[in-house]
Amino acid sequence: MKKKAIFVTVFFGFILLSSTVMITLPGILPSDDDPEMTLTGTPADNFPDEQRAQFCGSGIPKSTAYVQEYAIPTACTNPLAIVTDYDGNVWFAETNTGKLGKFDPNTLTFTEYDNPTWPKGGRSMMWGIDYSPDGSVWFTDETYDSVWKFSTLTEKYDRLAYPSEGDSLPQKLKVHGSQIIINDFTGNKLTFLDPTLSENVNYLSIPSPVDNSVTADFAIDKDNNVWFTNWLFQQGGVLVKFNQNAYMDTAAKSVDKFLPLMDYIEIYQLPPELLTPNGAVVSDDGTVWLADTTSSSFFNFDPNTETFTQYITADPLLSTYGNQTGVVKSLISRPYWIESDEQGRIIFNAQTANNISVMDPKLQSLVEYHVPSKNPNWADCDPGTGMMLADCGLAQVFDFTVNGQKIWFTEWVENNIGVVDTSVPLPLEIQIESNSVNLLPGDSKHFNFIVSPKSQNDIGVSLILSSTHEFLQIMPDHNTPESFQLDSDAPRPIHTTIYATEDAIPGTYKILVGAQLSDVAISKFITVTIE
């Protein structure tokens, strides 16, 4: 195995899992010299028997009022990157087969396309995928340092070698005009390729400004600037704005092979709370949103004021981490990738909460849709009996794509794809008395909100009261239970107190208030200014 593959497996293995639950991934820890292998004639044969439950899942799709799952017919494909085409068909990359799969939402049928050049038994994390107007599906492949093009017209694959100087990991991919843009995560660069040339593909790689860092996801604003992050694991990093129009124009006229990159970029230091900004997107108002995979936070950056605002999710449900041995001491949801939709909403997958989350910046609301399938081998789900709890674990939802009001996603270790229908009415509404609160350090204020039912059924509810910082807290008053039954005809007033400690740092912060149900969480953000 190449050194790159070992590093990538270890690195992603670390950030994929709860910091308190270590699960064996292939390539991290030594396994038996001769593990038991029962041949099935399916992709499950790429794993020894003892690992199949962990990586192949149950293959049984589930549903809620908001989420519908569909089982991929071939066992143990490990679906990852996902995109929709202009007809609404869903395309996804199978990391355990090297194939592309297609799902037709109208006929509810799957088609999987054999990749004749894929090595037998080969596995690769395929993080990036996009659909091109010419009917091609492009996707990345990190094991073999490749970019693949699949023609939906001829049903043939073409492999393009990714430009690599040693350590590379082609990760996310976007079709932008005539260009294909890819971030090289460990190679620390952005690559622009032009596939329109008849004989040769033209590559242009832009090195990132921070040495020895990683180059994560990127986004493109209305002026064609490319925004991306450079960071060192657990050490922070920078947000970079690259003026690609100016760079390309100069490069086209220049005889110099290399242009000074610093003349075409602007660099913004990330806040110290933002350690692992994987996902990035530019919203319709021109601000940049980043997902932080080592916390429960996501961030907004305003280029006009050059300020970051930190937001927070609800805590993960107990069923996602189990905690049967008590090993989990802190709960984090790990927002991973982040996108926006036509309504200007911000959408992200919260990996260790098993959620697809939708945030409306205009309403300052957050809806977190719970994915019903769970693989117990990715959490602390064994109470010591050797038998896993039934509703416990993670599906490892590693990618999603937005198509109108529907959000399609993959379940890497449950062999499903699924869809969230955001048009389905929610069962309750959060009404707050004020959008903002002002406090002095050491001060406190009462804050009330109402949980109003919108359903004909009584529902069990737990309060969501979350803050982005330890020095700013919100607590229910002593007569307010944290869990209760919400009657269908009786709005429930909630009485809380917001506290700022004596050492609270002046600034603007966000508090999340709302209600957690078994399959959805509904909340609103309050802006708290500490003066």
Coordinates of C-alpha atoms in Angstrom, one line a residue:
M1 CA 0.0 0.0 0.0
K2 CA 1.3 3.5 -0.8
K3 CA 2.2 5.8 2.0
K4 CA -0.5 8.2 0.8
A5 CA -3.2 5.6 1.2
I6 CA -2.0 4.8 4.7
F7 CA -2.0 8.5 5.7
V8 CA -5.4 9.2 4.1
T9 CA -7.0 6.2 5.8
V10 CA -5.6 7.2 9.2
F11 CA -6.4 10.9 8.8
F12 CA -10.0 10.4 7.6
G13 CA -10.4 7.5 10.0
F14 CA -9.7 10.0 12.8
I15 CA -12.0 12.7 11.7
L16 CA -14.8 10.3 10.7
L17 CA -15.1 8.9 14.2
S18 CA -16.0 10.3 17.6
S19 CA -12.9 11.4 19.4
T20 CA -13.7 9.0 22.2
V21 CA -14.6 5.9 20.2
M22 CA -11.9 4.2 18.1
I23 CA -13.1 1.8 15.5
T24 CA -10.7 -0.3 13.3
L25 CA -10.5 0.8 9.7
P26 CA -8.7 -1.3 7.1
G27 CA -5.1 -0.3 6.9
I28 CA -4.8 1.3 10.3
L29 CA -4.4 -1.7 12.7
P30 CA -2.8 -5.1 11.8
S31 CA -5.3 -7.8 11.2
D32 CA -5.0 -11.6 11.2
D33 CA -2.5 -13.0 8.7
D34 CA -5.2 -15.3 7.4
P35 CA -8.7 -13.8 8.1
E36 CA -11.7 -15.9 7.4
M37 CA -13.2 -15.1 4.0
T38 CA -16.5 -16.5 2.8
L39 CA -16.7 -15.9 -0.9
T40 CA -20.1 -14.5 -2.0
G41 CA -19.4 -13.3 -5.5
T42 CA -20.3 -9.8 -4.4
P43 CA -18.2 -6.7 -3.5
A44 CA -18.5 -7.9 0.1
D45 CA -15.6 -10.2 -0.8
N46 CA -13.3 -7.2 -0.5
F47 CA -13.7 -7.4 3.3
P48 CA -13.0 -10.3 5.6
D49 CA -16.0 -11.9 7.3
E50 CA -15.4 -10.1 10.6
Q51 CA -15.6 -6.6 8.9
R52 CA -18.6 -7.1 6.6
A53 CA -21.2 -6.0 9.1
Q54 CA -19.2 -2.9 9.7
F55 CA -18.7 -1.9 6.1
C56 CA -21.6 -3.6 4.2
G57 CA -24.5 -2.8 6.6
S58 CA -27.9 -4.4 6.8
G59 CA -29.1 -3.5 3.3
I60 CA -32.5 -2.8 4.7
P61 CA -33.9 0.6 3.9
K62 CA -36.0 2.6 6.3
S63 CA -38.1 5.7 6.3
T64 CA -39.6 8.5 8.3
A65 CA -42.2 11.2 7.5
Y66 CA -39.3 13.2 5.9
V67 CA -36.7 10.7 4.8
Q68 CA -37.0 7.7 2.4
E69 CA -34.1 5.3 1.8
Y70 CA -33.5 2.9 -1.1
A71 CA -31.3 -0.2 -1.0
I72 CA -28.7 -0.5 -3.7
P73 CA -29.3 -4.0 -5.4
T74 CA -25.6 -5.0 -5.3
A75 CA -24.3 -5.7 -1.8
C76 CA -21.6 -3.7 -0.1
T77 CA -20.9 -1.0 -2.8
N78 CA -20.0 1.7 -0.2
P79 CA -21.7 4.6 -2.1
L80 CA -20.1 8.0 -1.6
A81 CA -20.2 11.0 -4.0
I82 CA -23.7 11.8 -5.3
V83 CA -25.2 14.2 -7.9
T84 CA -28.4 14.6 -9.9
D85 CA -28.7 15.3 -13.6
Y86 CA -31.0 17.7 -15.4
D87 CA -33.8 15.0 -15.6
G88 CA -33.7 14.4 -11.9
N89 CA -31.8 11.0 -12.1
V90 CA -29.5 10.4 -9.2
W91 CA -25.9 9.4 -9.9
F92 CA -23.5 8.0 -7.2
A93 CA -20.0 6.6 -7.1
E94 CA -19.4 3.2 -5.5
T95 CA -16.1 3.2 -3.7
N96 CA -16.0 -0.6 -3.3
T97 CA -16.6 -1.4 -7.0
G98 CA -15.3 1.6 -9.1
K99 CA -18.7 1.8 -10.7
L100 CA -21.2 4.6 -11.1
G101 CA -24.8 3.8 -10.1
K102 CA -28.0 5.6 -11.3
F103 CA -31.3 5.8 -9.6
D104 CA -34.5 6.8 -11.4
P105 CA -36.9 8.4 -8.8
N106 CA -39.8 8.0 -11.2
T107 CA -39.5 4.3 -11.7
L108 CA -37.6 3.6 -8.4
T109 CA -35.1 1.5 -10.4
F110 CA -31.3 1.3 -10.1
T111 CA -28.8 0.8 -12.9
E112 CA -25.1 0.1 -12.2
Y113 CA -22.5 0.6 -14.9
D114 CA -19.5 -1.8 -15.0
N115 CA -16.1 -0.2 -15.1
P116 CA -14.0 -2.6 -17.2
T117 CA -10.7 -0.8 -16.4
W118 CA -11.2 -0.9 -12.6
P119 CA -8.7 -3.2 -10.8
K120 CA -10.3 -6.4 -9.4
G121 CA -10.8 -5.9 -5.6
G122 CA -9.9 -2.2 -5.9
R123 CA -11.3 0.3 -3.4
S124 CA -11.0 4.1 -3.5
M125 CA -12.7 7.0 -1.7
M126 CA -14.5 9.0 -4.4
W127 CA -15.4 12.3 -2.7
G128 CA -16.1 14.5 -5.8
I129 CA -18.7 14.2 -8.5
D130 CA -20.6 16.5 -10.9
Y131 CA -22.8 16.4 -14.0
S132 CA -21.8 18.1 -17.2
P133 CA -24.1 19.7 -19.8
D134 CA -22.8 17.3 -22.4
G135 CA -24.2 14.3 -20.5
S136 CA -21.0 13.3 -18.8
V137 CA -20.6 12.4 -15.1
W138 CA -17.1 13.4 -13.7
F139 CA -15.8 12.0 -10.5
T140 CA -12.5 11.7 -8.5
D141 CA -10.7 8.7 -7.3
E142 CA -8.0 9.1 -4.6
T143 CA -6.4 5.6 -4.6
Y144 CA -5.3 5.7 -8.2
D145 CA -4.9 9.5 -8.4
S146 CA -7.5 9.7 -11.2
V147 CA -10.3 11.8 -12.6
W148 CA -13.0 9.8 -14.4
K149 CA -15.4 10.8 -17.1
F150 CA -18.4 8.6 -17.7
S151 CA -20.6 9.3 -20.8
T152 CA -24.2 8.7 -20.1
L153 CA -24.8 8.6 -23.8
T154 CA -22.2 5.9 -24.7
E155 CA -22.0 4.4 -21.2
K156 CA -18.2 4.3 -21.4
Y157 CA -15.6 5.4 -18.9
D158 CA -12.5 7.5 -19.6
R159 CA -9.7 7.8 -17.0
L160 CA -7.5 10.9 -16.8
A161 CA -4.4 10.7 -14.7
Y162 CA -4.4 13.5 -12.1
P163 CA -1.3 15.7 -12.1
S164 CA 0.7 14.5 -9.1
E165 CA 4.1 15.3 -7.6
G166 CA 4.3 12.8 -4.8
D167 CA 1.5 13.0 -2.3
S168 CA -2.0 13.7 -3.9
L169 CA -5.6 13.2 -3.1
P170 CA -8.0 14.6 -5.7
Q171 CA -11.1 15.2 -3.6
K172 CA -14.1 17.5 -4.4
L173 CA -14.9 18.3 -8.0
K174 CA -17.1 20.9 -9.7
V175 CA -18.0 21.5 -13.4
H176 CA -17.8 25.2 -13.9
G177 CA -18.3 26.4 -17.5
S178 CA -15.8 24.6 -19.6
Q179 CA -13.6 23.9 -16.6
I180 CA -13.4 21.0 -14.2
I181 CA -12.1 22.3 -10.8
I182 CA -10.6 19.9 -8.2
N183 CA -9.0 20.4 -4.8
D184 CA -6.0 18.2 -4.1
F185 CA -6.4 17.7 -0.4
T186 CA -3.0 16.4 0.5
G187 CA -1.2 17.8 -2.5
N188 CA -2.1 21.2 -1.3
K189 CA -3.3 22.7 -4.6
L190 CA -6.3 23.6 -6.8
T191 CA -6.4 22.1 -10.3
F192 CA -8.3 23.5 -13.2
L193 CA -8.6 21.2 -16.2
D194 CA -10.1 21.9 -19.6
P195 CA -11.5 18.8 -21.1
T196 CA -12.7 20.5 -24.3
L197 CA -9.4 20.1 -26.1
S198 CA -9.7 17.4 -28.7
E199 CA -6.4 15.6 -28.0
N200 CA -4.9 16.6 -24.7
V201 CA -6.4 17.7 -21.5
N202 CA -4.9 21.0 -20.3
Y203 CA -4.2 21.1 -16.5
L204 CA -3.4 24.3 -14.5
S205 CA -2.6 23.7 -10.9
I206 CA -2.5 26.6 -8.4
P207 CA -0.4 25.9 -5.2
S208 CA -2.0 26.9 -2.0
P209 CA -0.4 29.8 0.0
V210 CA 0.2 27.8 3.3
D211 CA 3.0 25.3 3.1
N212 CA 2.5 21.8 4.5
S213 CA -1.2 22.3 4.9
V214 CA -4.2 20.6 3.3
T215 CA -6.4 22.3 0.6
A216 CA -10.0 21.5 1.4
D217 CA -13.4 22.1 -0.3
F218 CA -13.9 25.2 -2.5
A219 CA -16.7 27.4 -3.7
I220 CA -17.2 30.0 -6.5
D221 CA -18.8 33.3 -6.0
K222 CA -20.8 35.4 -8.6
D223 CA -17.6 37.2 -9.7
N224 CA -15.9 33.9 -10.4
N225 CA -13.6 34.1 -7.4
V226 CA -12.7 30.7 -5.9
W227 CA -12.9 30.5 -2.1
F228 CA -11.1 27.6 -0.3
T229 CA -9.4 26.8 3.0
N230 CA -5.9 25.8 3.9
W231 CA -5.4 24.3 7.3
L232 CA -3.1 22.1 9.5
F233 CA -4.9 19.4 11.4
Q234 CA -6.0 20.6 14.8
Q235 CA -3.9 23.8 14.4
G236 CA -6.2 26.1 12.4
G237 CA -5.6 27.8 9.1
V238 CA -6.8 30.4 6.6
L239 CA -9.7 31.2 4.2
V240 CA -8.3 32.1 0.7
K241 CA -10.0 34.1 -2.1
F242 CA -8.4 33.4 -5.5
N243 CA -9.2 35.9 -8.3
Q244 CA -9.1 33.3 -11.1
N245 CA -10.3 35.7 -13.8
A246 CA -7.3 38.1 -13.3
Y247 CA -4.9 35.1 -13.0
M248 CA -6.2 33.4 -16.2
D249 CA -6.2 36.7 -18.2
T250 CA -2.6 37.4 -17.2
A251 CA -1.5 33.8 -17.7
A252 CA -2.9 33.9 -21.3
K253 CA -0.8 37.0 -22.1
S254 CA 2.3 36.2 -20.2
V255 CA 5.4 34.3 -21.4
D256 CA 6.3 33.5 -17.8
K257 CA 5.5 29.9 -16.8
F258 CA 4.8 30.8 -13.2
L259 CA 3.0 33.8 -12.0
P260 CA 3.3 35.2 -8.4
L261 CA 0.3 33.7 -6.7
M262 CA 0.2 36.3 -3.9
D263 CA -0.8 38.9 -6.5
Y264 CA -4.1 37.1 -7.1
I265 CA -5.2 36.0 -3.7
E266 CA -6.6 37.5 -0.4
I267 CA -6.0 35.6 2.8
Y268 CA -8.2 35.7 5.9
Q269 CA -7.2 34.1 9.2
L270 CA -9.7 31.5 10.5
P271 CA -11.0 32.0 14.0
P272 CA -9.3 29.7 16.6
E273 CA -12.6 27.8 17.1
L274 CA -12.6 26.7 13.5
L275 CA -10.1 23.8 13.2
T276 CA -11.3 21.5 10.4
P277 CA -13.2 23.4 7.8
N278 CA -14.0 20.7 5.3
G279 CA -17.1 22.0 3.5
A280 CA -17.3 25.5 1.9
V281 CA -20.1 27.3 -0.1
V282 CA -20.9 30.8 -1.1
S283 CA -24.5 31.8 -0.5
D284 CA -26.7 34.0 -2.7
D285 CA -25.8 37.1 -0.5
G286 CA -22.1 36.6 -1.2
T287 CA -21.1 35.4 2.2
V288 CA -19.0 32.2 2.7
W289 CA -20.2 29.3 4.9
L290 CA -17.8 26.7 6.3
A291 CA -18.5 23.4 8.0
D292 CA -16.2 22.4 11.0
T293 CA -15.8 18.6 11.3
T294 CA -14.1 18.6 14.7
S295 CA -17.0 20.3 16.5
S296 CA -20.8 20.9 16.3
S297 CA -20.3 24.3 14.6
F298 CA -20.6 25.9 11.2
F299 CA -19.4 29.4 10.4
N300 CA -20.4 32.3 8.2
F301 CA -17.8 34.8 6.8
D302 CA -18.8 38.2 5.5
P303 CA -16.2 39.5 3.1
N304 CA -17.5 43.1 3.5
T305 CA -16.9 43.2 7.2
E306 CA -14.3 40.4 7.3
T307 CA -16.0 38.9 10.3
F308 CA -16.8 35.3 11.1
T309 CA -20.1 34.2 12.9
Q310 CA -20.2 30.9 14.6
Y311 CA -23.4 28.8 14.6
I312 CA -24.1 25.5 16.4
T313 CA -26.2 22.4 15.9
A314 CA -28.3 20.4 18.4
D315 CA -26.5 17.6 20.2
P316 CA -26.6 14.2 18.5
L317 CA -29.3 11.8 19.6
L318 CA -28.3 9.1 22.1
S319 CA -29.0 6.5 19.4
T320 CA -26.2 7.8 17.2
Y321 CA -23.4 7.2 19.7
G322 CA -24.9 4.6 22.1
N323 CA -22.6 5.2 25.0
Q324 CA -23.2 1.7 26.4
T325 CA -19.8 1.7 28.1
G326 CA -19.9 5.4 29.1
V327 CA -16.8 6.1 27.0
V328 CA -18.4 9.1 25.2
K329 CA -17.7 12.3 27.3
S330 CA -18.5 15.0 24.9
L331 CA -21.1 15.2 22.1
I332 CA -20.3 16.7 18.7
S333 CA -22.2 16.5 15.5
R334 CA -19.4 17.0 13.0
P335 CA -20.8 19.1 10.1
Y336 CA -18.9 17.8 7.1
W337 CA -19.9 19.2 3.6
I338 CA -22.0 22.3 3.0
E339 CA -24.1 23.6 0.1
S340 CA -26.8 26.1 -0.7
D341 CA -30.1 25.7 -2.5
E342 CA -32.2 27.9 -4.8
Q343 CA -34.0 29.4 -1.8
G344 CA -30.7 30.6 -0.3
R345 CA -30.9 27.9 2.5
I346 CA -27.6 26.4 3.8
I347 CA -27.5 22.6 3.8
F348 CA -24.9 20.3 5.5
N349 CA -24.5 16.7 6.6
A350 CA -23.8 16.4 10.3
Q351 CA -21.8 13.1 10.2
T352 CA -21.9 11.9 13.8
A353 CA -25.4 13.1 14.3
N354 CA -26.7 11.1 11.3
N355 CA -28.5 14.2 10.1
I356 CA -29.1 16.2 7.0
S357 CA -29.5 19.8 8.2
V358 CA -31.1 22.8 6.6
M359 CA -30.4 26.3 7.9
D360 CA -32.3 29.4 6.7
P361 CA -30.1 32.5 7.1
K362 CA -33.0 34.9 6.6
L363 CA -35.3 33.2 9.2
Q364 CA -32.3 32.2 11.4
S365 CA -33.9 28.7 11.6
L366 CA -32.4 25.2 11.6
V367 CA -34.1 22.0 10.8
E368 CA -32.2 18.8 11.3
Y369 CA -33.6 15.7 9.6
H370 CA -32.5 12.4 11.1
V371 CA -31.4 9.6 8.9
P372 CA -33.2 6.4 10.1
S373 CA -30.6 3.7 9.1
K374 CA -27.7 3.1 11.6
N375 CA -24.8 0.8 11.6
P376 CA -24.0 -0.2 15.2
N377 CA -20.4 -1.0 14.4
W378 CA -19.6 2.7 14.2
A379 CA -20.6 3.7 17.7
D380 CA -20.6 2.4 21.3
C381 CA -23.6 0.1 20.8
D382 CA -22.5 -3.1 22.6
P383 CA -23.7 -3.2 26.2
G384 CA -21.1 -5.9 27.0
T385 CA -23.2 -8.8 25.8
G386 CA -21.7 -9.1 22.3
M387 CA -25.1 -8.2 20.9
M388 CA -25.5 -4.7 19.3
L389 CA -28.5 -2.5 20.2
A390 CA -31.0 -2.4 17.4
D391 CA -31.4 1.4 16.8
C392 CA -27.8 2.5 17.4
G393 CA -24.9 3.8 15.3
L394 CA -24.2 5.7 12.1
A395 CA -24.9 5.3 8.4
Q396 CA -21.9 7.4 7.6
V397 CA -23.7 9.9 5.4
F398 CA -20.7 11.3 3.6
D399 CA -22.2 13.2 0.7
F400 CA -25.5 14.8 -0.5
T401 CA -26.8 16.8 -3.4
V402 CA -29.7 19.3 -3.6
N403 CA -32.4 19.0 -6.3
G404 CA -35.2 21.5 -5.7
Q405 CA -36.8 20.8 -2.4
K406 CA -35.2 17.3 -2.2
I407 CA -31.8 16.4 -0.8
W408 CA -30.4 13.1 -2.0
F409 CA -27.6 11.5 0.1
T410 CA -25.5 8.3 0.4
E411 CA -25.0 5.9 3.3
W412 CA -21.5 4.7 3.0
V413 CA -21.8 1.7 5.4
E414 CA -25.4 0.9 5.0
N415 CA -25.4 0.5 1.2
N416 CA -28.3 2.8 0.7
I417 CA -29.1 6.1 -0.9
G418 CA -31.8 8.3 0.6
V419 CA -33.8 11.5 0.1
V420 CA -35.0 14.2 2.4
D421 CA -38.2 15.9 1.3
T422 CA -38.1 19.4 2.8
S423 CA -41.5 20.2 1.5
V424 CA -43.2 18.0 4.1
P425 CA -44.8 20.2 6.7
L426 CA -43.1 20.2 10.1
P427 CA -45.0 19.1 13.2
L428 CA -44.2 22.2 15.3
E429 CA -43.1 25.7 15.2
I430 CA -40.7 27.7 17.4
Q431 CA -41.9 31.2 18.2
I432 CA -39.3 33.5 20.0
E433 CA -40.1 36.7 21.9
S434 CA -37.0 38.4 20.5
N435 CA -34.3 37.8 17.9
S436 CA -31.6 39.3 20.0
V437 CA -30.4 39.8 23.6
N438 CA -27.8 42.2 25.0
L439 CA -25.8 41.3 28.0
L440 CA -22.9 42.5 30.1
P441 CA -20.2 40.1 31.4
G442 CA -21.7 38.5 34.6
D443 CA -25.2 39.5 33.6
S444 CA -28.3 37.3 33.0
K445 CA -31.7 37.8 31.3
H446 CA -34.9 35.8 31.2
F447 CA -35.8 34.6 27.7
N448 CA -39.1 33.0 26.7
F449 CA -40.2 31.1 23.6
I450 CA -43.2 28.9 22.6
V451 CA -43.3 25.4 21.1
S452 CA -46.4 25.5 19.0
P453 CA -47.9 22.2 17.6
K454 CA -48.7 22.0 13.9
S455 CA -49.7 18.3 14.0
Q456 CA -52.9 16.6 15.0
N457 CA -50.9 14.1 17.1
D458 CA -49.4 14.5 20.5
I459 CA -45.6 14.2 20.3
G460 CA -42.7 13.7 22.6
V461 CA -40.3 16.6 22.7
S462 CA -36.9 17.4 24.3
L463 CA -35.7 21.0 24.6
I464 CA -32.7 22.2 22.5
L465 CA -30.7 24.9 24.4
S466 CA -27.3 25.2 22.9
S467 CA -24.6 27.8 22.9
T468 CA -21.4 28.3 20.9
H469 CA -19.3 29.3 23.9
E470 CA -18.8 28.1 27.5
F471 CA -19.0 31.6 28.8
L472 CA -22.5 32.0 27.4
Q473 CA -25.1 29.6 28.5
I474 CA -28.9 29.1 28.4
M475 CA -30.7 27.1 31.1
P476 CA -34.4 26.2 31.6
D477 CA -36.0 27.7 34.7
H478 CA -36.6 25.2 37.5
N479 CA -40.3 24.8 36.6
T480 CA -39.6 24.1 33.0
P481 CA -39.0 20.4 32.2
E482 CA -36.4 19.5 29.5
S483 CA -38.6 16.8 28.1
F484 CA -42.4 16.7 27.8
Q485 CA -45.4 15.6 25.8
L486 CA -46.6 18.3 23.4
D487 CA -50.4 18.2 23.1
S488 CA -51.8 18.8 19.6
D489 CA -54.0 21.7 20.7
A490 CA -51.8 23.3 23.4
P491 CA -48.8 25.6 22.6
R492 CA -46.1 25.1 25.3
P493 CA -44.4 28.2 26.7
I494 CA -40.7 27.7 27.6
H495 CA -39.0 29.9 30.3
T496 CA -35.2 30.1 30.3
T497 CA -32.4 32.3 31.5
I498 CA -29.4 33.3 29.4
Y499 CA -26.1 33.8 31.4
A500 CA -22.8 35.5 30.6
T501 CA -19.9 34.7 32.9
E502 CA -17.7 37.4 34.5
D503 CA -14.9 36.5 32.0
A504 CA -17.2 36.6 28.9
I505 CA -15.5 38.1 25.9
P506 CA -17.4 41.0 24.3
G507 CA -18.7 40.1 20.9
T508 CA -21.7 38.8 19.0
Y509 CA -22.7 35.1 19.5
K510 CA -25.5 32.6 18.6
I511 CA -27.7 30.6 20.9
L512 CA -29.9 27.8 19.5
V513 CA -33.4 27.1 21.0
G514 CA -35.9 24.6 19.9
A515 CA -37.4 21.1 20.1
Q516 CA -35.9 17.7 19.4
L517 CA -38.2 14.9 18.2
S518 CA -37.2 11.3 17.2
D519 CA -36.9 12.1 13.5
V520 CA -36.4 15.8 13.2
A521 CA -35.2 18.8 15.3
I522 CA -36.6 22.3 14.8
S523 CA -34.8 25.3 16.2
K524 CA -34.1 29.0 15.9
F525 CA -31.0 31.1 16.5
I526 CA -30.9 34.0 18.9
T527 CA -28.2 36.7 18.5
V528 CA -26.6 37.5 21.8
T529 CA -24.4 40.6 22.1
I530 CA -22.0 40.8 25.0
E531 CA -21.0 44.4 25.5

